[in-house]
Structures are given as C-alpha cells and as structure tokens.
Amino acid sequence: MKNILFLSIFALLLSSCTVVRQGEVGVKRKFGKLNDNISDAGLVGFNPFTTKVIKVPIQTVNQEVKLNLPSKEGLTIESEISILYNIEKNKVPFILEDVGENYERVLILNVFRSAAADVTAQYMAKDMHSGMRSQIENQILDRMHESLRDRGFVVERVLMKSIKLPNELSRAIERKLQAEQEAQQMEYILERERKEAERRKIEAEGTREAQKILAEGLVREIIELRSIEAFRELATSPNTKIIITDGKTPYLINSQKD
C-alpha cells in the first residue's frame, strides 16, 4: 500500500513539472487564460489539473516550402524556398493569444505564399534563374516584414533554393547561353587573329626597314671599305698594272710580271 502511495506521489510530481530547453520559452495557460510571465530554459513547475505549459522556439527556424510561382508571362514555375525566421521573446504570449500555437501554418506560410506570388508575377521566368534571384528574394523578404514585423516575427532570410523552369523555356535558355559562349569564342579567335596580323605587319615593316638601311647605308660603306683595301694591295704589289678607276672602285685591265 505504501509503495502504491509512493508511486502515485512520484507520478504526480513528474506530471507537475516540465523542462524548457535552450532556444525555447514556456508560457503557462491556466483555465484557458495565458499568463504574461515567460518561463526561460530550465525546470518549470505547474498544476497539471489546471495549467498547461506551451513551449515556443525563439531560435532561428528554417521552414522549407515547395510551391508553384507565377511569372510575368503567365508561366508556372516550380520552386523550393527556405524561410529563416525567429520570434521575439517578449511577444510570445501575444502571438499565442493572437494567432495560436499553429502560427506558422496560419500566418507565416500564408503571408509568404501571398508575398512570393505578388513579387514573382512582376518578373519573367528567366529572371528567377539568373542574377536577379537575390533581388526577388529581398523583395519577398520586405513584403513579409511589412506583415509580420509588428506581430513579433522577424524574417531573417528568404532563399530560393531551387527553381524548375518549363522544359521548353529551359532548352531555349540553354541554347541562348550556348550561342553566347560560341559568339564569345569566335570573338576571341578574331581578336587573336587581328593581333597576329598586326604582329606580322610590324615584323614585316621592321624587316623591310632593316633591308632598306642595309641597302642604302651599310652596303655602300662595305663597298668603299673593300675599295680602300684593294687600292692598298695594289699600291704594295711589285707587278705592273693598268687600272681604270673613278677613285672608289678599281678595275684591273692588265697585269704582268716585271
């Protein structure tokens, strides 16, 4: 009998306390009325017959949503989007009283779907698959802030994780990207050929200029040097010679031994 009484008391004690974990707060609801006092992380005692402790996370929550988004040209875009948000600690009782425990489904997701549809309807489908994605994310975030900020919700980020375009549009974008890449490659080849032609032109002009300098200056000097050397050799030669010259280039007519 004592054992039964002891176990009953022990079970009653266990049912009259709960643990609020880190990243959570607890709010007591007694006879359907919420208490404005917030219980922080730790052991919280309560009367299980009259009171319930509602635990609400106040750390960042990642809610992933799959939905179809409209585009400006009337296409339907399959998407997967993450919403990062948290709840202001001091507004938890107000949120529970104003929206209820299902605040994510009742309020956050509905606000998000409306904001996302309004924003994406202003953009072409290809914009969601390009560098304008961050702009779309920020506009959805701003729309959600307008509706949720004053109610205790802080939307941190909206991330478009994946966008699936219609097959025909995807193929058209791929063809366009391929054509742009080919055009860039051709432009690179043409530019390379132009530079090579300029290099050859400069090289040819340099060669021609060198030949001109050699023909007009260097060759004449060499001939004059050879003429001087020839005169010198003739002057020192013991043989008899008949030479016709203009003073620069000797021309030997006759030569005989003494």
PDB file of N, CA and C in Angstrom, residues 189-245:
ATOM      1  N   ILE A 189      38.728  34.357 -81.047  1.00  0.00           N
ATOM      2  CA  ILE A 189      39.546  33.893 -82.171  1.00  0.00           C
ATOM      3  C   ILE A 189      39.852  35.046 -83.122  1.00  0.00           C
ATOM      4  N   LEU A 190      38.818  35.861 -83.429  1.00  0.00           N
ATOM      5  CA  LEU A 190      39.026  37.001 -84.328  1.00  0.00           C
ATOM      6  C   LEU A 190      40.020  37.996 -83.738  1.00  0.00           C
ATOM      7  N   GLU A 191      39.891  38.254 -82.459  1.00  0.00           N
ATOM      8  CA  GLU A 191      40.812  39.186 -81.812  1.00  0.00           C
ATOM      9  C   GLU A 191      42.237  38.646 -81.847  1.00  0.00           C
ATOM     10  N   ARG A 192      42.364  37.341 -81.635  1.00  0.00           N
ATOM     11  CA  ARG A 192      43.692  36.729 -81.695  1.00  0.00           C
ATOM     12  C   ARG A 192      44.286  36.839 -83.099  1.00  0.00           C
ATOM     13  N   GLU A 193      43.453  36.614 -84.116  1.00  0.00           N
ATOM     14  CA  GLU A 193      43.923  36.721 -85.497  1.00  0.00           C
ATOM     15  C   GLU A 193      44.314  38.158 -85.839  1.00  0.00           C
ATOM     16  N   ARG A 194      43.520  39.127 -85.324  1.00  0.00           N
ATOM     17  CA  ARG A 194      43.859  40.528 -85.575  1.00  0.00           C
ATOM     18  C   ARG A 194      45.204  40.885 -84.949  1.00  0.00           C
ATOM     19  N   LYS A 195      45.425  40.418 -83.764  1.00  0.00           N
ATOM     20  CA  LYS A 195      46.695  40.699 -83.101  1.00  0.00           C
ATOM     21  C   LYS A 195      47.855  40.014 -83.821  1.00  0.00           C
ATOM     22  N   GLU A 196      47.603  38.797 -84.315  1.00  0.00           N
ATOM     23  CA  GLU A 196      48.652  38.081 -85.053  1.00  0.00           C
ATOM     24  C   GLU A 196      48.965  38.809 -86.357  1.00  0.00           C
ATOM     25  N   ALA A 197      47.908  39.325 -87.036  1.00  0.00           N
ATOM     26  CA  ALA A 197      48.135  40.075 -88.281  1.00  0.00           C
ATOM     27  C   ALA A 197      48.918  41.357 -88.009  1.00  0.00           C
ATOM     28  N   GLU A 198      48.588  42.034 -86.910  1.00  0.00           N
ATOM     29  CA  GLU A 198      49.338  43.233 -86.545  1.00  0.00           C
ATOM     30  C   GLU A 198      50.789  42.901 -86.243  1.00  0.00           C
ATOM     31  N   ARG A 199      50.995  41.784 -85.569  1.00  0.00           N
ATOM     32  CA  ARG A 199      52.369  41.373 -85.253  1.00  0.00           C
ATOM     33  C   ARG A 199      53.168  41.100 -86.521  1.00  0.00           C
ATOM     34  N   ARG A 200      52.531  40.398 -87.474  1.00  0.00           N
ATOM     35  CA  ARG A 200      53.217  40.106 -88.729  1.00  0.00           C
ATOM     36  C   ARG A 200      53.504  41.386 -89.514  1.00  0.00           C
ATOM     37  N   LYS A 201      52.548  42.315 -89.490  1.00  0.00           N
ATOM     38  CA  LYS A 201      52.749  43.578 -90.193  1.00  0.00           C
ATOM     39  C   LYS A 201      53.924  44.351 -89.614  1.00  0.00           C
ATOM     40  N   ILE A 202      53.973  44.426 -88.282  1.00  0.00           N
ATOM     41  CA  ILE A 202      55.075  45.118 -87.621  1.00  0.00           C
ATOM     42  C   ILE A 202      56.399  44.420 -87.912  1.00  0.00           C
ATOM     43  N   GLU A 203      56.366  43.082 -87.912  1.00  0.00           N
ATOM     44  CA  GLU A 203      57.587  42.318 -88.195  1.00  0.00           C
ATOM     45  C   GLU A 203      58.059  42.568 -89.632  1.00  0.00           C
ATOM     46  N   ALA A 204      57.096  42.587 -90.596  1.00  0.00           N
ATOM     47  CA  ALA A 204      57.455  42.823 -91.999  1.00  0.00           C
ATOM     48  C   ALA A 204      58.006  44.234 -92.187  1.00  0.00           C
ATOM     49  N   GLU A 205      57.375  45.217 -91.521  1.00  0.00           N
ATOM     50  CA  GLU A 205      57.874  46.578 -91.628  1.00  0.00           C
ATOM     51  C   GLU A 205      59.272  46.709 -91.051  1.00  0.00           C
ATOM     52  N   GLY A 206      59.522  46.008 -89.956  1.00  0.00           N
ATOM     53  CA  GLY A 206      60.853  46.027 -89.368  1.00  0.00           C
ATOM     54  C   GLY A 206      61.886  45.403 -90.280  1.00  0.00           C
ATOM     55  N   THR A 207      61.526  44.280 -90.908  1.00  0.00           N
ATOM     56  CA  THR A 207      62.446  43.623 -91.830  1.00  0.00           C
ATOM     57  C   THR A 207      62.733  44.489 -93.045  1.00  0.00           C
ATOM     58  N   ARG A 208      61.650  45.105 -93.584  1.00  0.00           N
ATOM     59  CA  ARG A 208      61.828  45.976 -94.736  1.00  0.00           C
ATOM     60  C   ARG A 208      62.704  47.184 -94.397  1.00  0.00           C
ATOM     61  N   GLU A 209      62.491  47.749 -93.242  1.00  0.00           N
ATOM     62  CA  GLU A 209      63.288  48.899 -92.821  1.00  0.00           C
ATOM     63  C   GLU A 209      64.753  48.515 -92.639  1.00  0.00           C
ATOM     64  N   ALA A 210      64.977  47.316 -92.089  1.00  0.00           N
ATOM     65  CA  ALA A 210      66.353  46.849 -91.903  1.00  0.00           C
ATOM     66  C   ALA A 210      67.049  46.648 -93.250  1.00  0.00           C
ATOM     67  N   GLN A 211      66.300  46.064 -94.202  1.00  0.00           N
ATOM     68  CA  GLN A 211      66.879  45.849 -95.538  1.00  0.00           C
ATOM     69  C   GLN A 211      67.179  47.179 -96.224  1.00  0.00           C
ATOM     70  N   LYS A 212      66.279  48.150 -96.006  1.00  0.00           N
ATOM     71  CA  LYS A 212      66.490  49.462 -96.613  1.00  0.00           C
ATOM     72  C   LYS A 212      67.746  50.121 -96.046  1.00  0.00           C
ATOM     73  N   ILE A 213      67.886  50.051 -94.743  1.00  0.00           N
ATOM     74  CA  ILE A 213      69.069  50.627 -94.105  1.00  0.00           C
ATOM     75  C   ILE A 213      70.336  49.932 -94.596  1.00  0.00           C
ATOM     76  N   LEU A 214      70.254  48.619 -94.712  1.00  0.00           N
ATOM     77  CA  LEU A 214      71.414  47.846 -95.164  1.00  0.00           C
ATOM     78  C   LEU A 214      71.776  48.214 -96.590  1.00  0.00           C
ATOM     79  N   ALA A 215      70.734  48.345 -97.469  1.00  0.00           N
ATOM     80  CA  ALA A 215      70.999  48.636 -98.880  1.00  0.00           C
ATOM     81  C   ALA A 215      71.517  50.063 -99.084  1.00  0.00           C
ATOM     82  N   GLU A 216      70.974  51.019 -98.335  1.00  0.00           N
ATOM     83  CA  GLU A 216      71.332  52.412 -98.546  1.00  0.00           C
ATOM     84  C   GLU A 216      72.578  52.854 -97.792  1.00  0.00           C
ATOM     85  N   GLY A 217      72.874  52.225 -96.737  1.00  0.00           N
ATOM     86  CA  GLY A 217      73.981  52.700 -95.912  1.00  0.00           C
ATOM     87  C   GLY A 217      75.069  51.683 -95.698  1.00  0.00           C
ATOM     88  N   LEU A 218      74.692  50.559 -95.142  1.00  0.00           N
ATOM     89  CA  LEU A 218      75.705  49.590 -94.741  1.00  0.00           C
ATOM     90  C   LEU A 218      76.425  48.994 -95.933  1.00  0.00           C
ATOM     91  N   VAL A 219      75.713  48.665 -97.023  1.00  0.00           N
ATOM     92  CA  VAL A 219      76.352  48.036 -98.196  1.00  0.00           C
ATOM     93  C   VAL A 219      77.339  49.009 -98.840  1.00  0.00           C
ATOM     94  N   ARG A 220      76.958  50.293 -98.967  1.00  0.00           N
ATOM     95  CA  ARG A 220      77.844  51.293 -99.563  1.00  0.00           C
ATOM     96  C   ARG A 220      79.136  51.434 -98.758  1.00  0.00           C
ATOM     97  N   GLU A 221      79.023  51.448 -97.490  1.00  0.00           N
ATOM     98  CA  GLU A 221      80.204  51.557 -96.639  1.00  0.00           C
ATOM     99  C   GLU A 221      81.116  50.342 -96.792  1.00  0.00           C
ATOM    100  N   ILE A 222      80.482  49.174 -96.895  1.00  0.00           N
ATOM    101  CA  ILE A 222      81.291  47.960 -97.071  1.00  0.00           C
ATOM    102  C   ILE A 222      82.037  48.009 -98.400  1.00  0.00           C
ATOM    103  N   ILE A 223      81.336  48.467 -99.466  1.00  0.00           N
ATOM    104  CA  ILE A 223      81.991  48.551-100.795  1.00  0.00           C
ATOM    105  C   ILE A 223      83.158  49.531-100.744  1.00  0.00           C
ATOM    106  N   GLU A 224      82.947  50.683-100.111  1.00  0.00           N
ATOM    107  CA  GLU A 224      84.031  51.656-100.021  1.00  0.00           C
ATOM    108  C   GLU A 224      85.206  51.100 -99.234  1.00  0.00           C
ATOM    109  N   LEU A 225      84.893  50.357 -98.167  1.00  0.00           N
ATOM    110  CA  LEU A 225      85.969  49.744 -97.381  1.00  0.00           C
ATOM    111  C   LEU A 225      86.748  48.740 -98.216  1.00  0.00           C
ATOM    112  N   ARG A 226      86.026  47.937 -98.991  1.00  0.00           N
ATOM    113  CA  ARG A 226      86.707  46.947 -99.842  1.00  0.00           C
ATOM    114  C   ARG A 226      87.548  47.667-100.910  1.00  0.00           C
ATOM    115  N   SER A 227      87.054  48.803-101.434  1.00  0.00           N
ATOM    116  CA  SER A 227      87.823  49.554-102.437  1.00  0.00           C
ATOM    117  C   SER A 227      89.127  50.070-101.839  1.00  0.00           C
ATOM    118  N   ILE A 228      89.044  50.609-100.652  1.00  0.00           N
ATOM    119  CA  ILE A 228      90.276  51.091 -99.997  1.00  0.00           C
ATOM    120  C   ILE A 228      91.267  49.957 -99.792  1.00  0.00           C
ATOM    121  N   GLU A 229      90.758  48.821 -99.369  1.00  0.00           N
ATOM    122  CA  GLU A 229      91.650  47.678 -99.167  1.00  0.00           C
ATOM    123  C   GLU A 229      92.284  47.244-100.494  1.00  0.00           C
ATOM    124  N   ALA A 230      91.500  47.302-101.597  1.00  0.00           N
ATOM    125  CA  ALA A 230      92.029  46.915-102.910  1.00  0.00           C
ATOM    126  C   ALA A 230      93.120  47.889-103.359  1.00  0.00           C
ATOM    127  N   PHE A 231      92.897  49.203-103.207  1.00  0.00           N
ATOM    128  CA  PHE A 231      93.925  50.189-103.546  1.00  0.00           C
ATOM    129  C   PHE A 231      95.192  49.957-102.745  1.00  0.00           C
ATOM    130  N   ARG A 232      95.023  49.637-101.504  1.00  0.00           N
ATOM    131  CA  ARG A 232      96.186  49.423-100.649  1.00  0.00           C
ATOM    132  C   ARG A 232      97.006  48.226-101.152  1.00  0.00           C
ATOM    133  N   GLU A 233      96.311  47.151-101.509  1.00  0.00           N
ATOM    134  CA  GLU A 233      97.005  45.968-102.007  1.00  0.00           C
ATOM    135  C   GLU A 233      97.709  46.267-103.340  1.00  0.00           C
ATOM    136  N   LEU A 234      97.068  47.048-104.213  1.00  0.00           N
ATOM    137  CA  LEU A 234      97.689  47.404-105.499  1.00  0.00           C
ATOM    138  C   LEU A 234      98.938  48.263-105.292  1.00  0.00           C
ATOM    139  N   ALA A 235      98.856  49.154-104.315  1.00  0.00           N
ATOM    140  CA  ALA A 235      99.988  50.036-104.079  1.00  0.00           C
ATOM    141  C   ALA A 235     101.230  49.278-103.615  1.00  0.00           C
ATOM    142  N   THR A 236     101.002  48.227-102.921  1.00  0.00           N
ATOM    143  CA  THR A 236     102.137  47.467-102.385  1.00  0.00           C
ATOM    144  C   THR A 236     102.554  46.328-103.281  1.00  0.00           C
ATOM    145  N   SER A 237     101.833  46.098-104.396  1.00  0.00           N
ATOM    146  CA  SER A 237     102.160  44.977-105.277  1.00  0.00           C
ATOM    147  C   SER A 237     103.345  45.343-106.182  1.00  0.00           C
ATOM    148  N   PRO A 238     104.344  44.420-106.445  1.00  0.00           N
ATOM    149  CA  PRO A 238     105.503  44.670-107.317  1.00  0.00           C
ATOM    150  C   PRO A 238     105.152  44.536-108.797  1.00  0.00           C
ATOM    151  N   ASN A 239     103.968  44.077-109.123  1.00  0.00           N
ATOM    152  CA  ASN A 239     103.600  43.849-110.519  1.00  0.00           C
ATOM    153  C   ASN A 239     103.194  45.162-111.196  1.00  0.00           C
ATOM    154  N   THR A 240     103.272  45.182-112.557  1.00  0.00           N
ATOM    155  CA  THR A 240     102.837  46.318-113.375  1.00  0.00           C
ATOM    156  C   THR A 240     101.375  46.124-113.719  1.00  0.00           C
ATOM    157  N   LYS A 241     100.597  47.181-113.557  1.00  0.00           N
ATOM    158  CA  LYS A 241      99.142  47.041-113.741  1.00  0.00           C
ATOM    159  C   LYS A 241      98.599  48.246-114.476  1.00  0.00           C
ATOM    160  N   ILE A 242      97.522  48.045-115.204  1.00  0.00           N
ATOM    161  CA  ILE A 242      96.772  49.136-115.833  1.00  0.00           C
ATOM    162  C   ILE A 242      95.378  49.113-115.202  1.00  0.00           C
ATOM    163  N   ILE A 243      95.015  50.230-114.565  1.00  0.00           N
ATOM    164  CA  ILE A 243      93.779  50.275-113.782  1.00  0.00           C
ATOM    165  C   ILE A 243      92.935  51.464-114.208  1.00  0.00           C
ATOM    166  N   ILE A 244      91.669  51.228-114.406  1.00  0.00           N
ATOM    167  CA  ILE A 244      90.702  52.301-114.630  1.00  0.00           C
ATOM    168  C   ILE A 244      89.839  52.403-113.368  1.00  0.00           C
ATOM    169  N   THR A 245      89.755  53.596-112.850  1.00  0.00           N
ATOM    170  CA  THR A 245      89.004  53.749-111.596  1.00  0.00           C
ATOM    171  C   THR A 245      88.363  55.117-111.529  1.00  0.00           C
TER     172      THR A 245
END
